[in-house]
mmCIF file of C-alpha atoms in Angstrom:
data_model
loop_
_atom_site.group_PDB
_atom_site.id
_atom_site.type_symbol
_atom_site.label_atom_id
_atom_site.label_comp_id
_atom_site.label_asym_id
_atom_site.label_seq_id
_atom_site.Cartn_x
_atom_site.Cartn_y
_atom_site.Cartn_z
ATOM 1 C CA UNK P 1 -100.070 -81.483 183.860
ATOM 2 C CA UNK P 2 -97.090 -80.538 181.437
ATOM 3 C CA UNK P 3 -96.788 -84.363 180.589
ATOM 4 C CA UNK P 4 -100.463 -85.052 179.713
ATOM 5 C CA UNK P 5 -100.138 -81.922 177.338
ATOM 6 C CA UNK P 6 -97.252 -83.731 175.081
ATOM 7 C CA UNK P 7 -97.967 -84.590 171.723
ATOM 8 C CA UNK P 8 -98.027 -88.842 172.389
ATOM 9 C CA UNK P 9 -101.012 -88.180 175.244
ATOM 10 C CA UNK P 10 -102.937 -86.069 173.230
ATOM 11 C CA UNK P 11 -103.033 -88.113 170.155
ATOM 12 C CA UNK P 12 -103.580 -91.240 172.111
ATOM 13 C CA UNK P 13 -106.541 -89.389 173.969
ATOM 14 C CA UNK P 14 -108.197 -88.857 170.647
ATOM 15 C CA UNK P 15 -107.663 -92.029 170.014
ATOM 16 C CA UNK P 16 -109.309 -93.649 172.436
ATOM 17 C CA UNK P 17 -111.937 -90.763 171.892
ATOM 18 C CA UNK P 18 -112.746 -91.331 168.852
ATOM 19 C CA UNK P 19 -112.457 -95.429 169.431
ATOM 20 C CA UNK P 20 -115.091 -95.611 172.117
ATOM 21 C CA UNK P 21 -117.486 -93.128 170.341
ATOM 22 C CA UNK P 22 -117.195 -95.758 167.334
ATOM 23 C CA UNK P 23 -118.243 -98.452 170.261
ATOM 24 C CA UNK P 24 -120.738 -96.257 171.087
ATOM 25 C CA UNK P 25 -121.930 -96.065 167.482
ATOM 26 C CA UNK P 26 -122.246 -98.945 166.869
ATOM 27 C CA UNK P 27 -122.956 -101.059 169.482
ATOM 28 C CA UNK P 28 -124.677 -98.847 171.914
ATOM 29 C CA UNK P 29 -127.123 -96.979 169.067
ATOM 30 C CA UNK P 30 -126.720 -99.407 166.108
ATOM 31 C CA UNK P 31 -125.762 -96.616 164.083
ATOM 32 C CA UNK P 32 -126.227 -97.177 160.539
ATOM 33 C CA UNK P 33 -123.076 -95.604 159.042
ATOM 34 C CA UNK P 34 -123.055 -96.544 155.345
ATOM 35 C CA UNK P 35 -125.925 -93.895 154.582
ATOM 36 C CA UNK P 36 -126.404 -90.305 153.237
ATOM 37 C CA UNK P 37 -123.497 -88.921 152.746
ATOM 38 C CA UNK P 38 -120.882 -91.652 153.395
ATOM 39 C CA UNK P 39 -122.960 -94.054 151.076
ATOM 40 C CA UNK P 40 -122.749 -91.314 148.096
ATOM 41 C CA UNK P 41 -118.960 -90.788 149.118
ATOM 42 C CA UNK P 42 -118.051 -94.645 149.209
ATOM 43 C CA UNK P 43 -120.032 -95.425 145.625
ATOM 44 C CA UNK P 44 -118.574 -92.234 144.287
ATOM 45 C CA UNK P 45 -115.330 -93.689 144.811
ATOM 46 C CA UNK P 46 -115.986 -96.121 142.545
ATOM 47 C CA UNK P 47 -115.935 -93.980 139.584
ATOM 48 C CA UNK P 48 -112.136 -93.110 139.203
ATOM 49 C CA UNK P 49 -111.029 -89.938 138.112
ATOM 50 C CA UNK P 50 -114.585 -89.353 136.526
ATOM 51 C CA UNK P 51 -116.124 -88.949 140.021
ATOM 52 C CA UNK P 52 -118.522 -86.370 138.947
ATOM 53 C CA UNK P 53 -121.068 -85.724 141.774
ATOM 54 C CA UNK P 54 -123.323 -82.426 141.750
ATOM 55 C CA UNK P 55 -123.040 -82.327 145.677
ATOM 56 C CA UNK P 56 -119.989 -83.458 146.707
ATOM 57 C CA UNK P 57 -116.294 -83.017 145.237
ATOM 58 C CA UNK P 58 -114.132 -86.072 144.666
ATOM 59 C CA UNK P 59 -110.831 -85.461 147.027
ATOM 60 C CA UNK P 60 -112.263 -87.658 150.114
ATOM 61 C CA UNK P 61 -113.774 -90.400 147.314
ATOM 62 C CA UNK P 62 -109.960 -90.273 146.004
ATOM 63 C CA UNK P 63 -108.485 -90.907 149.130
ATOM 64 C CA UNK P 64 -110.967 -94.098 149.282
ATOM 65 C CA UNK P 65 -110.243 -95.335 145.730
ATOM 66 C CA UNK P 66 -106.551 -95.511 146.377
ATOM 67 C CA UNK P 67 -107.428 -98.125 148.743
ATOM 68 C CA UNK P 68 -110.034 -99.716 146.823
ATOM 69 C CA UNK P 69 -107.095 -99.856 144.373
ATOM 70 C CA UNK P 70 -104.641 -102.222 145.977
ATOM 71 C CA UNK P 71 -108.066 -104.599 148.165
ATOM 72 C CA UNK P 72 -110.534 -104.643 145.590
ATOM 73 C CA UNK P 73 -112.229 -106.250 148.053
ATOM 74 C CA UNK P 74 -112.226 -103.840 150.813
ATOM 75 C CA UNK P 75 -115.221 -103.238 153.045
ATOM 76 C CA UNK P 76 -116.570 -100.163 152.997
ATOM 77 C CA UNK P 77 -116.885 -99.064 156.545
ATOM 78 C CA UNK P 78 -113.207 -100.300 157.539
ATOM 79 C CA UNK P 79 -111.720 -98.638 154.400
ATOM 80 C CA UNK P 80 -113.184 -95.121 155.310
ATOM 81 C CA UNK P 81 -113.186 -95.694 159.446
ATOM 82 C CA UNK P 82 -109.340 -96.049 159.100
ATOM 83 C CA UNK P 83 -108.953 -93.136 157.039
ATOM 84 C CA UNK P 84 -111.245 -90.938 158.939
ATOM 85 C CA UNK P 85 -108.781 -92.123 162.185
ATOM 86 C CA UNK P 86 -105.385 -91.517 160.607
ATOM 87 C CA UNK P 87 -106.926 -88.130 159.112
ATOM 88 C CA UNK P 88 -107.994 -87.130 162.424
ATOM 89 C CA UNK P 89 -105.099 -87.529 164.395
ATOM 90 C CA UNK P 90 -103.154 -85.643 161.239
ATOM 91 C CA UNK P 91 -105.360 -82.781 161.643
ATOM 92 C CA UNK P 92 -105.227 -82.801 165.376
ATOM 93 C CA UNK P 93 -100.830 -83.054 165.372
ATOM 94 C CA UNK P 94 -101.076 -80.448 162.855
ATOM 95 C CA UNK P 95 -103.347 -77.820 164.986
ATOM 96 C CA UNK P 96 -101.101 -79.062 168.008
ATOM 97 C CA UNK P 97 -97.959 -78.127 165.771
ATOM 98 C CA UNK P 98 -99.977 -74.882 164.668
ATOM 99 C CA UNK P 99 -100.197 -73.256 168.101
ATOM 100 C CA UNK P 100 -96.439 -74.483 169.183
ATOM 101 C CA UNK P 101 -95.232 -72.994 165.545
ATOM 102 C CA UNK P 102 -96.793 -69.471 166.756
ATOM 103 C CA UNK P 103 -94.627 -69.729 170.503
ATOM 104 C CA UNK P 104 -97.771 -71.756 172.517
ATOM 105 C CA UNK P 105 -97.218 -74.132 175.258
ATOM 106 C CA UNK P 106 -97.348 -77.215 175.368
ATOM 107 C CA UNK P 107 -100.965 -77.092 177.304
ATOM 108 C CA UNK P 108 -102.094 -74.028 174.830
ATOM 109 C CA UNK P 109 -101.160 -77.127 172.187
ATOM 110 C CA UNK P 110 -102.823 -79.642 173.699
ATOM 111 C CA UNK P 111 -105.870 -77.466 174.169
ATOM 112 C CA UNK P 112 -105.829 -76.954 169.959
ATOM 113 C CA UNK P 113 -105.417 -80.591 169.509
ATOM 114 C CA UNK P 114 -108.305 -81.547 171.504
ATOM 115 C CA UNK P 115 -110.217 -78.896 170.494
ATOM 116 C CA UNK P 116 -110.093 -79.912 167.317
ATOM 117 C CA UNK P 117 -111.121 -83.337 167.528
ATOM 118 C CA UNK P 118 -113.256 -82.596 170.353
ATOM 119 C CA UNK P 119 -115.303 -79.494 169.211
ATOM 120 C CA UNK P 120 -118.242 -78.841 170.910
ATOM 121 C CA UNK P 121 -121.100 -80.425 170.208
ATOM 122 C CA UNK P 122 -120.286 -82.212 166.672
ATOM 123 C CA UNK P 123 -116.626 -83.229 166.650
ATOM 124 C CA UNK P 124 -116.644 -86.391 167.529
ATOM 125 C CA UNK P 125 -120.077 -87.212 166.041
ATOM 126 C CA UNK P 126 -118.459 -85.767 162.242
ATOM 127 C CA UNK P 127 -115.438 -87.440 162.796
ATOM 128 C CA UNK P 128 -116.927 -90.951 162.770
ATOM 129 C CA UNK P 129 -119.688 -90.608 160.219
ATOM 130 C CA UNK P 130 -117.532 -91.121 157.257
ATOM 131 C CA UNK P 131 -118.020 -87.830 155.805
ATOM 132 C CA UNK P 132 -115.955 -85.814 154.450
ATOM 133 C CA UNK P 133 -115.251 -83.109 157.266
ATOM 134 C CA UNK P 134 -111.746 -84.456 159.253
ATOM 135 C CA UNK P 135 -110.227 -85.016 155.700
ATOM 136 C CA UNK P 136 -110.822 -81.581 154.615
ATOM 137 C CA UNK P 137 -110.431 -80.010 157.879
ATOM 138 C CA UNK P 138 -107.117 -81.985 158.644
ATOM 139 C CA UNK P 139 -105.608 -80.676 154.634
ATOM 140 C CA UNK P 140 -105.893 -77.288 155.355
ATOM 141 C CA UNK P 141 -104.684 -77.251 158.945
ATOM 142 C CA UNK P 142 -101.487 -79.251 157.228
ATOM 143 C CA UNK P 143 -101.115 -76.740 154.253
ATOM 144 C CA UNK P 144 -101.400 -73.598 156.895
ATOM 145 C CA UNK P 145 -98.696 -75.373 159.054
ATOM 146 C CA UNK P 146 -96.454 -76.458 156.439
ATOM 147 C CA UNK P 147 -96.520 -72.600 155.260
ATOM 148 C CA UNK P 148 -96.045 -71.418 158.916
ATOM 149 C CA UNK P 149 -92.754 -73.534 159.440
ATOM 150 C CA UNK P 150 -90.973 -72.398 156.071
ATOM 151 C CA UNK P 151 -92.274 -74.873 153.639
ATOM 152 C CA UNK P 152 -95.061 -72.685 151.630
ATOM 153 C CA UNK P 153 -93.951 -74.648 148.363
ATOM 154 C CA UNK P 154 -95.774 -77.419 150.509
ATOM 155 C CA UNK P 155 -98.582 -75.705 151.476
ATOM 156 C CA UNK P 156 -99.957 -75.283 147.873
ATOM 157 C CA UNK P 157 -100.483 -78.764 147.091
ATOM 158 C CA UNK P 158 -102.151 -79.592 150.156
ATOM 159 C CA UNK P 159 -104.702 -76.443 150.146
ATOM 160 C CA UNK P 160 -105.325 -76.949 146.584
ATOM 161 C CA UNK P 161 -106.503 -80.838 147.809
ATOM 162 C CA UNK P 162 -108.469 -78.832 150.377
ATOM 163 C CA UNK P 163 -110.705 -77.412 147.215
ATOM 164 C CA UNK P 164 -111.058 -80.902 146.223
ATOM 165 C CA UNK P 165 -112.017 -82.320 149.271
ATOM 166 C CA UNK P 166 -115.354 -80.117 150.419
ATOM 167 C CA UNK P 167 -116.831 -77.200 148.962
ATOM 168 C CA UNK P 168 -117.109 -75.505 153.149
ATOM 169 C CA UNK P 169 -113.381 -75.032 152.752
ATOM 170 C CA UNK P 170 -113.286 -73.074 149.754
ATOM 171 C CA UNK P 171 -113.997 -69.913 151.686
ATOM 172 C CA UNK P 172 -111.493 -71.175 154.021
ATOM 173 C CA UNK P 173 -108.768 -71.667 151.805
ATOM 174 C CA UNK P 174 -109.537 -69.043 149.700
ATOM 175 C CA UNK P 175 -109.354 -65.958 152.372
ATOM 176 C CA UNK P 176 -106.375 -67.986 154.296
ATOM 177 C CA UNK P 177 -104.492 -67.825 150.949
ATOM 178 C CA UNK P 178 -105.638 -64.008 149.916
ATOM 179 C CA UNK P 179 -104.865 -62.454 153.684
ATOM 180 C CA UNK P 180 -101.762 -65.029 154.785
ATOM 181 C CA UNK P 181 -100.298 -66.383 151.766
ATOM 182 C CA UNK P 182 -99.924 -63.552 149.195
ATOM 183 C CA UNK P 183 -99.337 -60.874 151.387
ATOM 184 C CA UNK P 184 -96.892 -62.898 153.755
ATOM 185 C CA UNK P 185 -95.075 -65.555 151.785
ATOM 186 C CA UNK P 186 -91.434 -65.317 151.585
ATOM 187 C CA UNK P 187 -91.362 -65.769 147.638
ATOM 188 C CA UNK P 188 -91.600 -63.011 144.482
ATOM 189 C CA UNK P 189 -95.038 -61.746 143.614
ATOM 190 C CA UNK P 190 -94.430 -63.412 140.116
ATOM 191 C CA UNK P 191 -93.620 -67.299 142.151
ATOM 192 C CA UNK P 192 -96.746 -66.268 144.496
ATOM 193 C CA UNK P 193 -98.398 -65.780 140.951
ATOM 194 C CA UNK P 194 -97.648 -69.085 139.693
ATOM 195 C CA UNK P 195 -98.390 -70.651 143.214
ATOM 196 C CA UNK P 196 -101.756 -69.812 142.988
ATOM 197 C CA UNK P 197 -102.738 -71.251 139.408
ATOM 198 C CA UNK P 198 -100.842 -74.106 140.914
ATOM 199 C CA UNK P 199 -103.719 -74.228 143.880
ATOM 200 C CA UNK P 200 -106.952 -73.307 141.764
ATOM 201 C CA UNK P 201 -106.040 -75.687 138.810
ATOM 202 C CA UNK P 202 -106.873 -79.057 140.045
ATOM 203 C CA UNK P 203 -110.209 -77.532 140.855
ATOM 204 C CA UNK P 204 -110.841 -75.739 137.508
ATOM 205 C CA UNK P 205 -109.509 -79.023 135.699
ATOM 206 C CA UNK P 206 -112.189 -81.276 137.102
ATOM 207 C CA UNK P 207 -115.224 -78.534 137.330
ATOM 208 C CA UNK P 208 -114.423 -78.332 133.097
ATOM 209 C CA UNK P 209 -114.310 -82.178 132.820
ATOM 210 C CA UNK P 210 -117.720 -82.292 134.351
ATOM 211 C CA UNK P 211 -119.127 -79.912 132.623
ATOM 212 C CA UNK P 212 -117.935 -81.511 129.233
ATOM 213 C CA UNK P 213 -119.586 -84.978 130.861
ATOM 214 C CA UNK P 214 -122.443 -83.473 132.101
ATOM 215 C CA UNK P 215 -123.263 -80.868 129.573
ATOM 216 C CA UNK P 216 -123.870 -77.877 132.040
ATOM 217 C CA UNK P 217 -120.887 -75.545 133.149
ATOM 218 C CA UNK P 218 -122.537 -74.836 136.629
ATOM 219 C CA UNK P 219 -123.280 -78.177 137.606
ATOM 220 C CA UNK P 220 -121.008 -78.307 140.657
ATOM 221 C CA UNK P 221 -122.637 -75.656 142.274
ATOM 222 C CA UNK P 222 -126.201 -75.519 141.017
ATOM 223 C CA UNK P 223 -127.662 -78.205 143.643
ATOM 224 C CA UNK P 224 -126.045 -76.617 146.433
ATOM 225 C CA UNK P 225 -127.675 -73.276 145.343
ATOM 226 C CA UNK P 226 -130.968 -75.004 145.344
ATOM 227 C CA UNK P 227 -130.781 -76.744 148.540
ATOM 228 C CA UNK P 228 -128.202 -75.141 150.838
ATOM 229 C CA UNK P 229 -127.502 -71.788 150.104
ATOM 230 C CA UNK P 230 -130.953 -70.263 148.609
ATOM 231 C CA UNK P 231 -133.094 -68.676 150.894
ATOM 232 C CA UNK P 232 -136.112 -66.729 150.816
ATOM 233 C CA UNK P 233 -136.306 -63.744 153.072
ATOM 234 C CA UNK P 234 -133.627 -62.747 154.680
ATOM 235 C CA UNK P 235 -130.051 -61.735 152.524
ATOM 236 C CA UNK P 236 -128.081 -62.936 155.185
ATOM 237 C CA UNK P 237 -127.417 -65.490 158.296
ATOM 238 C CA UNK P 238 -131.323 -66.912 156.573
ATOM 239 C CA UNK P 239 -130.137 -70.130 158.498
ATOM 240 C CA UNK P 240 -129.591 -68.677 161.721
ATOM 241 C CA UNK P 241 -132.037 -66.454 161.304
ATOM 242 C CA UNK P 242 -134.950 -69.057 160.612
ATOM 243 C CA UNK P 243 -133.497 -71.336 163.037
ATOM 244 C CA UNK P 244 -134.397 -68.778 165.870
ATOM 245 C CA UNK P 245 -137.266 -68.263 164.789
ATOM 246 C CA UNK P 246 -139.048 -71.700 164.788
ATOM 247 C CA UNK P 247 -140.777 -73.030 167.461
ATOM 248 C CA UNK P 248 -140.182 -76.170 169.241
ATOM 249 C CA UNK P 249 -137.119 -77.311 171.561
ATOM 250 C CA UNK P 250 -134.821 -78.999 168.947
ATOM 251 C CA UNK P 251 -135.009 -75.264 167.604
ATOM 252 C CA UNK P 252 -134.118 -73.267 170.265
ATOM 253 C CA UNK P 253 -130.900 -75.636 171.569
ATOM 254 C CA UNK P 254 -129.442 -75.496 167.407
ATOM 255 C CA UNK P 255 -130.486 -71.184 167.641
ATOM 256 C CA UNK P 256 -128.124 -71.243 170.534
ATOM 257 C CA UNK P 257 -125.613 -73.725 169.304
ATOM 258 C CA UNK P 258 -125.539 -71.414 166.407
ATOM 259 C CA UNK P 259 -125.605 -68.072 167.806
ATOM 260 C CA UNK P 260 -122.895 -69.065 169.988
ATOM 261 C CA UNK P 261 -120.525 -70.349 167.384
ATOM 262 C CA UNK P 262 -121.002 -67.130 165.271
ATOM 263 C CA UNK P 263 -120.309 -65.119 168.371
ATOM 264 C CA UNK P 264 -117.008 -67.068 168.815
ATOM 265 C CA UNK P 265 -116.084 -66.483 164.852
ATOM 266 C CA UNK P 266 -116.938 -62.866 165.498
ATOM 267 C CA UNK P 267 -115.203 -62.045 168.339
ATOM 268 C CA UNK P 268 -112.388 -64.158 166.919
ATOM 269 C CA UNK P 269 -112.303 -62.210 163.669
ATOM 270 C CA UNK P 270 -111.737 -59.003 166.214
ATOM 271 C CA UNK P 271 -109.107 -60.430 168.634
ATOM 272 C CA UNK P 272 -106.617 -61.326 165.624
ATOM 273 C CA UNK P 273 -107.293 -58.370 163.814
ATOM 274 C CA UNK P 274 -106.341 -56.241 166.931
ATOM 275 C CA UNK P 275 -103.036 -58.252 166.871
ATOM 276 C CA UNK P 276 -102.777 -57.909 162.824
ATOM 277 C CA UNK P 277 -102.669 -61.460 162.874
ATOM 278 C CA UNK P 278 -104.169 -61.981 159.341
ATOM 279 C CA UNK P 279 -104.122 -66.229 159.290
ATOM 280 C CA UNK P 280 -106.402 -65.962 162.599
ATOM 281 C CA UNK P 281 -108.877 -63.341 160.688
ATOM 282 C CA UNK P 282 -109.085 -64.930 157.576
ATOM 283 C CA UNK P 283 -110.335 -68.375 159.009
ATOM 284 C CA UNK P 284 -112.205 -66.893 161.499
ATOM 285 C CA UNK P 285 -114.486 -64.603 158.802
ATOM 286 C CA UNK P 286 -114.305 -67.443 156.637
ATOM 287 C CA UNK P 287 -116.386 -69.651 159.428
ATOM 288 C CA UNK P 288 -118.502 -65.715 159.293
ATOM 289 C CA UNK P 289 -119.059 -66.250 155.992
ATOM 290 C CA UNK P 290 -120.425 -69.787 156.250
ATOM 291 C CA UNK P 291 -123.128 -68.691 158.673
ATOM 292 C CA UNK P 292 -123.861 -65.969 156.144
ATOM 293 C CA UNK P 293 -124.980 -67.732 153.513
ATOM 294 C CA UNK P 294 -125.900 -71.326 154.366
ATOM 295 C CA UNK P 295 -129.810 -71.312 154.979
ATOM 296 C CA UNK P 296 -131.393 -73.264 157.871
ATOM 297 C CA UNK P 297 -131.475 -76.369 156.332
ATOM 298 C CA UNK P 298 -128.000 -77.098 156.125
ATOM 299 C CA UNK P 299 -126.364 -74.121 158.805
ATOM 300 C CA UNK P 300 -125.406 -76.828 160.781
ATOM 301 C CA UNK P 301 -122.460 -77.100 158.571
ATOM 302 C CA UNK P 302 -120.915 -73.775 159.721
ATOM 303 C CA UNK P 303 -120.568 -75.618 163.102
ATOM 304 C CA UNK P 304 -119.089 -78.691 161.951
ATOM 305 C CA UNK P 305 -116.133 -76.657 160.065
ATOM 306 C CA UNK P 306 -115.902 -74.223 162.838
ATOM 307 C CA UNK P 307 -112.808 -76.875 164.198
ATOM 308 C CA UNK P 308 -110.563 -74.757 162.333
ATOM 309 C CA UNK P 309 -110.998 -72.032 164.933
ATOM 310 C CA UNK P 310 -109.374 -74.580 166.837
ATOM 311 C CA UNK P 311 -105.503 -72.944 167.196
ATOM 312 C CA UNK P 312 -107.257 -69.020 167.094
ATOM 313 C CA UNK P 313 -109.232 -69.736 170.339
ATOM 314 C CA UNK P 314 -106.637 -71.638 172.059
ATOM 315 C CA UNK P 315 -104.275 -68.995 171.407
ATOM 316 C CA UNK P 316 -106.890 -66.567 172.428
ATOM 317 C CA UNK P 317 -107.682 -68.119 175.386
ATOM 318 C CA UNK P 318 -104.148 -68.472 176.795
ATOM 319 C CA UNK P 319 -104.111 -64.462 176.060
ATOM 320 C CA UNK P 320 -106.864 -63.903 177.895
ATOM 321 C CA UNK P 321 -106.254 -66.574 180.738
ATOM 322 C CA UNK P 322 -102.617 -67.066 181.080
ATOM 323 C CA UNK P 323 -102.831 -69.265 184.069
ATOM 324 C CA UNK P 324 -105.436 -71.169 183.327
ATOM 325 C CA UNK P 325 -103.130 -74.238 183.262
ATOM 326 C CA UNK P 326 -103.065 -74.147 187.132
ATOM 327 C CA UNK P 327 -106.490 -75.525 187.267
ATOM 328 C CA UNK P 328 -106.493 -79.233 186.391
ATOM 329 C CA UNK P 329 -109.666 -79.838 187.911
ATOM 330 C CA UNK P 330 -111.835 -77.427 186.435
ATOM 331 C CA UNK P 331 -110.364 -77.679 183.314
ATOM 332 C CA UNK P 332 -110.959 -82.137 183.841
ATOM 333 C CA UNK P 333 -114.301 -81.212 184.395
ATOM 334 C CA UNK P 334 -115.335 -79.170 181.338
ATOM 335 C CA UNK P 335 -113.828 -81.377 178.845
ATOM 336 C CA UNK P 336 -115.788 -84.354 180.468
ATOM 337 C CA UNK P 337 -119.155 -82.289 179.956
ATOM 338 C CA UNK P 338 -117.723 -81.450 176.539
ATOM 339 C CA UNK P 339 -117.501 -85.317 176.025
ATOM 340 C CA UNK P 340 -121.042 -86.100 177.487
ATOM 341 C CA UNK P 341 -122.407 -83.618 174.992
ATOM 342 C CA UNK P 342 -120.961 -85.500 171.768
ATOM 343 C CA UNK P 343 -122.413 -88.712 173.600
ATOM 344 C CA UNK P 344 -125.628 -86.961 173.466
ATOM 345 C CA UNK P 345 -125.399 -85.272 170.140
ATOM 346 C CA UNK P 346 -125.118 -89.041 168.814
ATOM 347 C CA UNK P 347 -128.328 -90.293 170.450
ATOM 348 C CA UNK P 348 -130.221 -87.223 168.825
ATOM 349 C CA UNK P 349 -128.383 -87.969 165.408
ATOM 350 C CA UNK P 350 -129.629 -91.705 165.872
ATOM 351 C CA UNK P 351 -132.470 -91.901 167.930
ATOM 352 C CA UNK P 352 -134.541 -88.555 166.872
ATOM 353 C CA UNK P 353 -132.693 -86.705 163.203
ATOM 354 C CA UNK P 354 -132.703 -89.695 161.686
ATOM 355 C CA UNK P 355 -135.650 -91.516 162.868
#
């Protein structure tokens, strides 16, 4: 089992992962994937460096202008497939990196490489959409490794993308670098100072830009507020909240899907405080957070970013099951139900969401 847990399997097993869910896509459901978001991401890239978008943040549109750049005539779907693919794997080497960097093995790696591409129930289905999620995602988990091997003059730049990228990892970023950078970097308290300007000002920059184009100073958050976060009786967790409380089937599975992932937040939030492990708490109570204030119409992104608990619950489950490596078959067998369920997650996206 120790060679299938080496860095060239796992990456190729994503790989091929992601490549026949794409087959699946596209051939087996005729998924449409130049819509919703990916359509407002692809024409936003169009606009240059005055991507202003009330919804969305311009990192991922960057990433598809630079392209655009050089093959003006560049298709749309190719441009941003390829991206989405090389961002994946980057995100999935980096949480593989992530859990050898903290003394894993090569199996607790794997595990955090796969469970990162691979999370339950959306991570295969968010990595092929063309949103934004794997580029965000795959940033932060390279700005939290480049800090944990030594090179936290690194990890600035790439967090402060991060901000740039999707507003679900500002809570992310912003309690990773609060609890792990400025209490643990090995620089000056004036040079952590400076590092953070460094990581907030590409983000203040652009918010004042669009606010002198647009004419309103809250006008990157204002939609969200409307649509995702406000909700109407309950203070907090409204989305999980309402979720479990409407009727119907499609209900109750997303009440459990969601219940369960705040459950594993929670109870990863505990097991790295016990072992003052501050980078594990801050990302898991960031995923908290999410569930606290998203309402039920758009709670469902608190699952899709929850693949940054990725390296925390492989490391916690290695604690907590230190031979579970001596299994290969049962171990075969859940990832293979953890693959039929993406399968399935992509009908319903197709065939019932949006129908």
């Amino acid at each position: 089992m120790s060679r299938r847990c080496s860095w060239p399997w796992v990456g190729g097993g994503v790989g091929l992962a992601w490549l026949a869910f794409m087959v699946y896509l596209h051939w087996g459901l005729g998924y449409r994937f130049l819509r919703a978001d990916a359509l407002g991401y692809w024409r936003q890239s169009g606009n240059g460096l005055r991507a202003f978008n009330p919804f969305h943040v311009p990192g991922w549109p960057w990433l598809i202008a630079l392209v655009r750049a050089v093959w003006p005539s560049a298709r749309p779907i190719p441009v941003m497939a390829t991206w989405s693919l090389v961002l994946l794997l980057l995100g999935t080497w980096a949480a593989y990196a992530l859990v050898r960097a903290y003394g894993g093995r090569a199996c607790t790696a794997a595990m955090a490489g796969w469970l990162y591409a691979l999370w339950p129930v959306t991570g295969l289905m968010f990595a092929t959409n063309l949103w934004a999620d794997v580029p965000a995602t795959a940033l932060f988990l390279l700005g939290w490794l480049a800090f944990q091997r030594g090179y936290w003059q690194l990890s600035a730049p790439l967090l402060a993308y991060t901000l740039l990228t999707h507003k679900a990892l500002w809570p992310v970023v912003g309690l990773w670098w609060l609890l792990e950078f400025l209490l643990h970097c090995p620089c000056r308290w004036p040079v952590r100072i400076l590092a953070t300007a460094f990581l907030l000002a590409p983000l203040a920059v652009f918010w004042a830009a669009g606010a002198r184009e647009l004419g309103r100073w809250n006008w990157m958050l204002a939609s969200n507020w409307l649509i995702e976060l406000r909700a109407h009786r309950w203070p907090a967790f409204a989305g999980v909240i309402d979720t479990c409380l409407m009727g119907g089937w499609k209900a109750w599975i997303k009440g459990c899907v969601l219940v369960g992932h705040l459950v594993l937040a929670l109870g990863l939030a505990v097991w790295a405080a016990r072992r003052r492990w501050a980078a594990g708490v801050a990302v898991s109570l960031a995923v908290v957070a999410l569930f606290g204030v998203l309402n039920a119409y758009e709670v469902i992104a608190a699952v899709r970013f929850s693949r940054v608990l990725a390296v925390p619950l492989a490391l916690a489950w290695a604690n907590a099951f230190p031979a579970w490596e001596q299994h290969p078959r049962a171990v075969s067998l859940v990832w293979a139900l953890n693959l039929l369920g993406h399968f399935v997650y992509g009908w319903y996206t197709e065939r019932i969401f949006y129908d």
